[in-house]
Tab-separated table of C-alpha atoms and ligand atoms in Angstrom:
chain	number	residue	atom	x	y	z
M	961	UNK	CA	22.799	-13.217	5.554
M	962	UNK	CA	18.932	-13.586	4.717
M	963	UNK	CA	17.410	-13.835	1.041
M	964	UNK	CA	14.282	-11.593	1.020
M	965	UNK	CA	12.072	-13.477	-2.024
M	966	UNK	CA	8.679	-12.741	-1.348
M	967	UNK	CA	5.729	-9.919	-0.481
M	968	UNK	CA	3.881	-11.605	1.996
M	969	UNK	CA	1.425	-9.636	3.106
M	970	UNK	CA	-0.301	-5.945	3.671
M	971	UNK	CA	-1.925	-5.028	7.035
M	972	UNK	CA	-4.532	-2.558	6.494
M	973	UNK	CA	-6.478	0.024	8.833
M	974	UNK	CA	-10.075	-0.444	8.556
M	975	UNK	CA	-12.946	1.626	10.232
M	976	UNK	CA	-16.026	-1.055	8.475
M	977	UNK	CA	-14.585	-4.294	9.330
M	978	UNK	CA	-18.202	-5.674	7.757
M	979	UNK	CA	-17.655	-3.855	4.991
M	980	UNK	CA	-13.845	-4.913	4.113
M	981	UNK	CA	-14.373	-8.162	5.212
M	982	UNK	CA	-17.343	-8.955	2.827
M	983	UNK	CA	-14.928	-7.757	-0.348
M	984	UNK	CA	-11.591	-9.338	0.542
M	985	UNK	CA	-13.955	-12.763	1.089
M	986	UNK	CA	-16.778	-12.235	-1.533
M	987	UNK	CA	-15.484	-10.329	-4.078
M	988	UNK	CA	-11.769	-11.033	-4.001
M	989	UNK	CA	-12.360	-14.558	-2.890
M	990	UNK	CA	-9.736	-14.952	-0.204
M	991	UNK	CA	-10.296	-17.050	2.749
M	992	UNK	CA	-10.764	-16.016	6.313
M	993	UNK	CA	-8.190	-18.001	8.552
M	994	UNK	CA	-8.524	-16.409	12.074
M	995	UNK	CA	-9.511	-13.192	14.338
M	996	UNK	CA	-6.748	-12.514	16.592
M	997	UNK	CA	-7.080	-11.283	20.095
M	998	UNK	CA	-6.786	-7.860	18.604
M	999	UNK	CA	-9.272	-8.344	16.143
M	1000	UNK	CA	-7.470	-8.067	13.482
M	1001	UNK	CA	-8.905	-10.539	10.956
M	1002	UNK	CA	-6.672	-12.424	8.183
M	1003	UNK	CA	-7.089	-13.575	4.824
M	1004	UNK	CA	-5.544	-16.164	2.946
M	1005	UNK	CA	-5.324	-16.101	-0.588
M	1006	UNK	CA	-4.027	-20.147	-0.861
M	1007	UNK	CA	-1.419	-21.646	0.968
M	1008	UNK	CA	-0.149	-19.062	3.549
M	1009	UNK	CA	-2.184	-18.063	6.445
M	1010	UNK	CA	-2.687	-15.102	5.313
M	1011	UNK	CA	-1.461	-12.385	2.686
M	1012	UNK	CA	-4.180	-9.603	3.564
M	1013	UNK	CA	-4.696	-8.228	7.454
M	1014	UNK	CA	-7.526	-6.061	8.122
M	1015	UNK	CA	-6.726	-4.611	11.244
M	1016	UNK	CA	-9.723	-2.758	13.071
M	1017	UNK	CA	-8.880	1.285	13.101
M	1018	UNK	CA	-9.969	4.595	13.227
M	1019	UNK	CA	-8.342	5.068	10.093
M	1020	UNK	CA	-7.805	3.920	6.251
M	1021	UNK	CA	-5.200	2.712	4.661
M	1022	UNK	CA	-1.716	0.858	4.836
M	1023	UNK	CA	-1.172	-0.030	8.586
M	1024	UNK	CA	2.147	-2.573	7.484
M	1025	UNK	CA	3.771	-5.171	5.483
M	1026	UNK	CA	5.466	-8.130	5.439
M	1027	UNK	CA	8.485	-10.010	3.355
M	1028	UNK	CA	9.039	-13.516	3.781
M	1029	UNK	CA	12.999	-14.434	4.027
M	1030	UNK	CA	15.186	-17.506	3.920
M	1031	UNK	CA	18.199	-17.833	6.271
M	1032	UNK	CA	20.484	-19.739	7.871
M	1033	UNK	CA	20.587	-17.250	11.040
M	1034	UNK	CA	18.910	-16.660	14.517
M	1035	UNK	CA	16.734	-13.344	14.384
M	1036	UNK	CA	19.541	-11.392	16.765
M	1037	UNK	CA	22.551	-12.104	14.170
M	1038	UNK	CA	20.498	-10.750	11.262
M	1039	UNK	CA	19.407	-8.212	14.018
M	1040	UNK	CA	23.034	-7.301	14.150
M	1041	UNK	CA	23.905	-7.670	10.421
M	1042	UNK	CA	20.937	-4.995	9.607
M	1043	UNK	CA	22.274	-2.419	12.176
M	1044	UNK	CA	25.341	-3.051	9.925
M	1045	UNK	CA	23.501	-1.204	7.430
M	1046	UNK	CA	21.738	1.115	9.897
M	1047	UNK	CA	18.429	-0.540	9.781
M	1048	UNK	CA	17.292	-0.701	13.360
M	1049	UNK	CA	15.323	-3.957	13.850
M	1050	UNK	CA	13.767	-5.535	16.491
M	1051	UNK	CA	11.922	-8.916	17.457
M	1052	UNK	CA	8.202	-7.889	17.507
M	1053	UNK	CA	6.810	-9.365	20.174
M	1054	UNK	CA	4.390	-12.455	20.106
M	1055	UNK	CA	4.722	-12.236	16.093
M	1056	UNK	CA	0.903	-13.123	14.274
M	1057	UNK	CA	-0.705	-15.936	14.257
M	1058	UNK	CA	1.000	-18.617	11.860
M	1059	UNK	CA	4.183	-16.041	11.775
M	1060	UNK	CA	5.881	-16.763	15.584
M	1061	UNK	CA	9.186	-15.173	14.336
M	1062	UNK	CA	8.892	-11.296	13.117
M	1063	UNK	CA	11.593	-8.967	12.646
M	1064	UNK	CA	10.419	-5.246	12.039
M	1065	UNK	CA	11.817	-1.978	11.171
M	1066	UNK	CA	10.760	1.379	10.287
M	1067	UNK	CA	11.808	2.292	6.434
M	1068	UNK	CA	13.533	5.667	5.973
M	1069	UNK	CA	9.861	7.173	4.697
M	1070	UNK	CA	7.657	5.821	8.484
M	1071	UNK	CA	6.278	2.523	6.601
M	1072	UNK	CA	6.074	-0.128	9.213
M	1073	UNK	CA	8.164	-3.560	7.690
M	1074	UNK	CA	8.400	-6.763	9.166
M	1075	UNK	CA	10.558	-9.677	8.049
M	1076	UNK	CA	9.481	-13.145	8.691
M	1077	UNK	CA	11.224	-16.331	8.289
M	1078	UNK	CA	8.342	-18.791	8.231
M	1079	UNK	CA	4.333	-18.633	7.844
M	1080	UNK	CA	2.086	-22.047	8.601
M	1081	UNK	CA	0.202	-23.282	5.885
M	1082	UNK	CA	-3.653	-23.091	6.191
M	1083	UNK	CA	-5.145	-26.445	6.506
M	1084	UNK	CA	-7.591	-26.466	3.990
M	1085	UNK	CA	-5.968	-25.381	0.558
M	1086	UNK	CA	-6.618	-24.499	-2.805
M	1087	UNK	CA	-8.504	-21.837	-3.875
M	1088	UNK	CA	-12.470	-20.900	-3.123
M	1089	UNK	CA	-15.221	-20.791	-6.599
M	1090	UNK	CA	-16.165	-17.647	-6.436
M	1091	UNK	CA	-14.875	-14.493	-6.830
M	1092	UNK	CA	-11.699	-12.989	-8.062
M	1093	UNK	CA	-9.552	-15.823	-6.971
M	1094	UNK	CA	-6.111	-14.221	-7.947
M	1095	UNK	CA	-3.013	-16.284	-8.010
M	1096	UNK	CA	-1.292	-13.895	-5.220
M	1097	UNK	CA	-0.811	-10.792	-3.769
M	1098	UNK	CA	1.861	-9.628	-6.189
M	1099	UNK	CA	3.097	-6.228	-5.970
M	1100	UNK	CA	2.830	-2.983	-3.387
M	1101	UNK	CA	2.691	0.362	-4.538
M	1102	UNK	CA	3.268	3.339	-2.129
M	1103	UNK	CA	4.086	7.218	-1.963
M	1104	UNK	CA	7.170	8.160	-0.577
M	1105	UNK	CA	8.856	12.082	-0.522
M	1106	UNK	CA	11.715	10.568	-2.276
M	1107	UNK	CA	12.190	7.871	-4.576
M	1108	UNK	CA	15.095	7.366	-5.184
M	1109	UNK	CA	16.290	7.595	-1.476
M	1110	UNK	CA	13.603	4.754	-1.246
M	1111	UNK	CA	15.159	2.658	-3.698
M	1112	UNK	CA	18.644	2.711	-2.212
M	1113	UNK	CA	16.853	1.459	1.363
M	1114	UNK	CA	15.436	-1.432	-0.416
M	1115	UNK	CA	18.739	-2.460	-2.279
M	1116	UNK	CA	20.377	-2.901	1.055
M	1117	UNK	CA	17.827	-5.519	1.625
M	1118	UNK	CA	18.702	-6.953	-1.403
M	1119	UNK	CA	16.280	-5.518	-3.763
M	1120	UNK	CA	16.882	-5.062	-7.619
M	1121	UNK	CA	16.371	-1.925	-9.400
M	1122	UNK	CA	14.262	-2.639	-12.518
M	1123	UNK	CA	12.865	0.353	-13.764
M	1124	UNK	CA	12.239	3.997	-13.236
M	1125	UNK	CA	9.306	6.214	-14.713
M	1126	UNK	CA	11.224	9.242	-15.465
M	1127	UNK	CA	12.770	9.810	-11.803
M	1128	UNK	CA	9.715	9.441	-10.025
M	1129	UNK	CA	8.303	6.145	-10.166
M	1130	UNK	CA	10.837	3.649	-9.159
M	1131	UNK	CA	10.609	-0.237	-9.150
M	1132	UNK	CA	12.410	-3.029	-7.474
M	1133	UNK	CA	11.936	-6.728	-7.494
M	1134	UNK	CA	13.259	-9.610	-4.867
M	1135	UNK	CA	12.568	-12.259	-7.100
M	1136	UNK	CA	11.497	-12.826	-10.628
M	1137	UNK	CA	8.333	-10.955	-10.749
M	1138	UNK	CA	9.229	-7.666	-12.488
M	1139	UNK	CA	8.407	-5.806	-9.558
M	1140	UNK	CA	7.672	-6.649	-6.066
M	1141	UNK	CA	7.680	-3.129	-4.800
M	1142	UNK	CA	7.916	0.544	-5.777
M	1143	UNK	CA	7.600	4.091	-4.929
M	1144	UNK	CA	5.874	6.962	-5.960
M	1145	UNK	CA	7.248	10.327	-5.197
M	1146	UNK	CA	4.483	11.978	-3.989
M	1147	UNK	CA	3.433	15.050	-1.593
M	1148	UNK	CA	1.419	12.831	0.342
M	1149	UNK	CA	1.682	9.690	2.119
M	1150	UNK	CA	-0.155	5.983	1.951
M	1151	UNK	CA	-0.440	3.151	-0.456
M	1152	UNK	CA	-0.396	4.136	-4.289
M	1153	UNK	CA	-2.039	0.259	-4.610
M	1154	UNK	CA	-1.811	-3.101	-3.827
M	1155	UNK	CA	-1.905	-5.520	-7.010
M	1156	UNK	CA	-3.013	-9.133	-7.521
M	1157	UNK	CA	-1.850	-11.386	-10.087
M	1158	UNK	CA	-4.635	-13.295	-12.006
M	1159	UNK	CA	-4.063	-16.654	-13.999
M	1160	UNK	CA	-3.940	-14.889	-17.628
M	1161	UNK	CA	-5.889	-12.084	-19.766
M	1162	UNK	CA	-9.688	-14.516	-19.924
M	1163	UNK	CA	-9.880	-14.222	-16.333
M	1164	UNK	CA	-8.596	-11.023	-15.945
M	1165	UNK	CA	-11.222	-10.088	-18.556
M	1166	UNK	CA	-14.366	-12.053	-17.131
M	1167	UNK	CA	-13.580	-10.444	-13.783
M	1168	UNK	CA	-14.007	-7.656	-14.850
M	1169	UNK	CA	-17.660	-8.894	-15.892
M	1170	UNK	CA	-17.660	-10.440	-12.014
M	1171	UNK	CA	-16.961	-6.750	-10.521
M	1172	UNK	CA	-19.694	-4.862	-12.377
M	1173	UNK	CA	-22.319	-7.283	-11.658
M	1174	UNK	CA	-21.163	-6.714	-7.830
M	1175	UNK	CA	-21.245	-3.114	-8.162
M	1176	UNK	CA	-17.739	-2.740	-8.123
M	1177	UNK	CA	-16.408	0.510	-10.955
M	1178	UNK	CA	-13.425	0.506	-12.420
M	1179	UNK	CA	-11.285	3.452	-11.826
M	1180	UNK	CA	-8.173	2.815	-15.000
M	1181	UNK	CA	-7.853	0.505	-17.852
M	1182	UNK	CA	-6.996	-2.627	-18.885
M	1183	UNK	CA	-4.350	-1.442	-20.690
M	1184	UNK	CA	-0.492	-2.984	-21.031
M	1185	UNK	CA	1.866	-1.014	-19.194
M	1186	UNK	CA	5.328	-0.339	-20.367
M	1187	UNK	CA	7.341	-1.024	-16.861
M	1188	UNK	CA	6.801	-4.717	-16.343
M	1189	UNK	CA	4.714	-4.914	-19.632
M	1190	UNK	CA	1.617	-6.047	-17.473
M	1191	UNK	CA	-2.109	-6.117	-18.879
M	1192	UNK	CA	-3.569	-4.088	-15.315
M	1193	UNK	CA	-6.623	-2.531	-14.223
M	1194	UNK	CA	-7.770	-0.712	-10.926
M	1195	UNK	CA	-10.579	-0.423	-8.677
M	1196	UNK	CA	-10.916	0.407	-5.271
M	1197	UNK	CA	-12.011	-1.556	-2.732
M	1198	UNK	CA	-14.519	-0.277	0.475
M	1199	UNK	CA	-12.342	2.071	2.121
M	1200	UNK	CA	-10.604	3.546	-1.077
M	1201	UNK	CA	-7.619	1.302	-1.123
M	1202	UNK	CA	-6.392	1.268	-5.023
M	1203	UNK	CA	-6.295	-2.217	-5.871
M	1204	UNK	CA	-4.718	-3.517	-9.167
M	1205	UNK	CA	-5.660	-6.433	-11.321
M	1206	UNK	CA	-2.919	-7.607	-13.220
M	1207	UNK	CA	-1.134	-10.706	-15.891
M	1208	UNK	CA	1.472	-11.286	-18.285
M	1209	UNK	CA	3.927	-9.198	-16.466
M	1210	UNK	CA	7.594	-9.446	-17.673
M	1211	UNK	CA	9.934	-12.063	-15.527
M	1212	UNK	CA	13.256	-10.813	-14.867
M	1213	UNK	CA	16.769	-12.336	-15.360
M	1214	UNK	CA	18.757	-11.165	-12.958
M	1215	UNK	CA	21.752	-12.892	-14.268
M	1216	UNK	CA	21.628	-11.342	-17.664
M	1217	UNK	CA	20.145	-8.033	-16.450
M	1218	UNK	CA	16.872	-8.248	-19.280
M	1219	UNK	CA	12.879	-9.512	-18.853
M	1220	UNK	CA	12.276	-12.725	-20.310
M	1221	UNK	CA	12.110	-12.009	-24.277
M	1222	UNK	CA	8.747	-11.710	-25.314
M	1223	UNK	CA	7.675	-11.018	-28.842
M	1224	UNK	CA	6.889	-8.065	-29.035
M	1225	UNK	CA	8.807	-5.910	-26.203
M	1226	UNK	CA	9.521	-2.466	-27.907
M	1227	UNK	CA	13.135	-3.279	-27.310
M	1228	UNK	CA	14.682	-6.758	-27.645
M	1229	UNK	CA	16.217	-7.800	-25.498
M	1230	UNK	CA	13.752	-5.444	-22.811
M	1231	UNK	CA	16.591	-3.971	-20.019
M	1232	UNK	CA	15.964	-2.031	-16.953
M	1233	UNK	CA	15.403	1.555	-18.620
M	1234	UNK	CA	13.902	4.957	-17.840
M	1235	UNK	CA	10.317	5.042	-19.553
M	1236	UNK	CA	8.583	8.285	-20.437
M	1237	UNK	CA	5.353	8.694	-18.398
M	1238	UNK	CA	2.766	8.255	-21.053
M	1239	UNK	CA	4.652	5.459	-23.307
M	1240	UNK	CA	4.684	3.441	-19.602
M	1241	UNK	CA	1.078	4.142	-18.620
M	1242	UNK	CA	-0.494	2.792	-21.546
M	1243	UNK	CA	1.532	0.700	-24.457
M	1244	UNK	CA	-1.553	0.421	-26.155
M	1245	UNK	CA	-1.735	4.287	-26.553
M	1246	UNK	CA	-4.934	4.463	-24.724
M	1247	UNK	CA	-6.232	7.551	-23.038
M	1248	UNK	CA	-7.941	7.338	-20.173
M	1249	UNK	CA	-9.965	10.058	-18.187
M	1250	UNK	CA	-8.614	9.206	-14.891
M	1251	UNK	CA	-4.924	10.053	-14.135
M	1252	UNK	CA	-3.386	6.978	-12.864
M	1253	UNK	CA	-0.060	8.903	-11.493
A	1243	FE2	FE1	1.157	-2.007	-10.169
């Protein structure tokens, strides 16, 4: 009924709209497309109108987010098919700018999901010269009460299971990226963190170098996780959103249920498995001060 292939974007709530908008456009290096009548302001980080939303708030943190689908039906028959699964969906009204056509739901934990069909390209493409300049928004991490109840949801959308840390870190994918989304059982609420790809370990590495000379700490790593085998480091951005810097995470094969074989994965081929908390932190063996989970 609809093919779900792609994190679109993440709307957050922001009380210093200066603030937030001088790091997603300086020090990230997205571009600023448009202010709705709302003022919510949106950020592009290439083609798409926009991947990041900072929506003006008395409040931090995740406000929404947004897959991008392919389908062959009107909005009410995969209205219909999702109360099929009990998702209760609805046309949001007006959509965004660039994204006429938005489905949304509420997930089983309160997070706010749309589902879009279509997003206009920005007119003026390629990517800005300065600043982080990752190659996309590329994964979203946030804390749910339950996991694995979490997981289930998403698999009705069509999500794949990929990996678990122990039973309390689950991941799920809805393309070939590793992961796309998980969820972190957790006694609160909010984002975990939001992760960008970048184009491979030298630019991940003289970022890093770009970040310190803007003031911006790191919080965790680099080091090479075990689930999706990514190279990743954290910061935050103004108003404490975790944001992860990642590359070289595994691809996975749906069709023969293993990550693209890469030298040296610990197992070969590398399946979906269970990982042990610290071997999945850190493959390098590093300790780090900060507790990352
Ligand atoms: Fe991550």
């Amino acid at each position: 009924m609809l093919d779900v292939f792609k994190l679109g974007y993440v709307d957050f709530h922001v009380q210093d709209m200066e603030k937030m908008k001088q790091y997603y456009a300086e020090i990230v290096g997205f571009t600023e497309t448009e202010t709705d009548k709302n003022g919510s302001v949106y950020f592009s980080s290439s083609t798409d109108h926009h991947n990041i939303i900072l929506t003006p708030s008395d409040q931090s943190g995740i406000r929404r987010f947004g897959f991008q689908y392919v389908s062959e039906h009107s909005l009410s028959e995969i209205i219909d098919h999702l109360k099929t699964l009990d998702i209760d969906a609805s046309v949001r009204e007006g959509g965004d700018p660039a994204a006429p056509d938005i489905l949304t739901f509420t997930d089983p934990e309160g997070y706010a999901v749309d589902l879009y069909p279509s997003m206009e390209m920005r007119e003026n493409r390629g990517f800005n010269k300065e600043g982080i300049l990752p190659n996309k928004v590329g994964h979203l991490s946030i804390r749910v009460s339950d996991a694995k109840k979490e997981v289930e949801f998403y698999k009705k959308l069509g999500f794949h299971n990929t990996d678990w840390i122990e039973d309390y870190f689950g991941f799920m994918t809805c393309n070939t990226d590793h992961h796309v989304l998980n969820f972190f059982t957790s006694e609160t609420k909010g984002m975990h963190h939001l992760a960008m790809e970048m184009r491979n370990y030298q630019h991940l590495i003289s970022t890093l170098d770009f970040l310190r000379l803007n003031g911006v700490n790191l919080e965790w790593g680099p080091s090479r996780h075990g689930a999706g085998h990514n190279i990743a480091c954290y910061h935050y951005d103004p108003e404490g959103n975790l944001i992860e810097l990642f590359t070289d995470a595994d691809k996975y094969i749906k069709e023969l249920g293993i990550f693209d074989p890469r030298p040296w994965h610990k197992e070969f081929p590398q399946k979906p498995k269970v990982w042990s908390t610290d071997e999945c932190l850190s493959l390098w063996g590093v300790d780090f001060e900060k507790a990352l989970v």
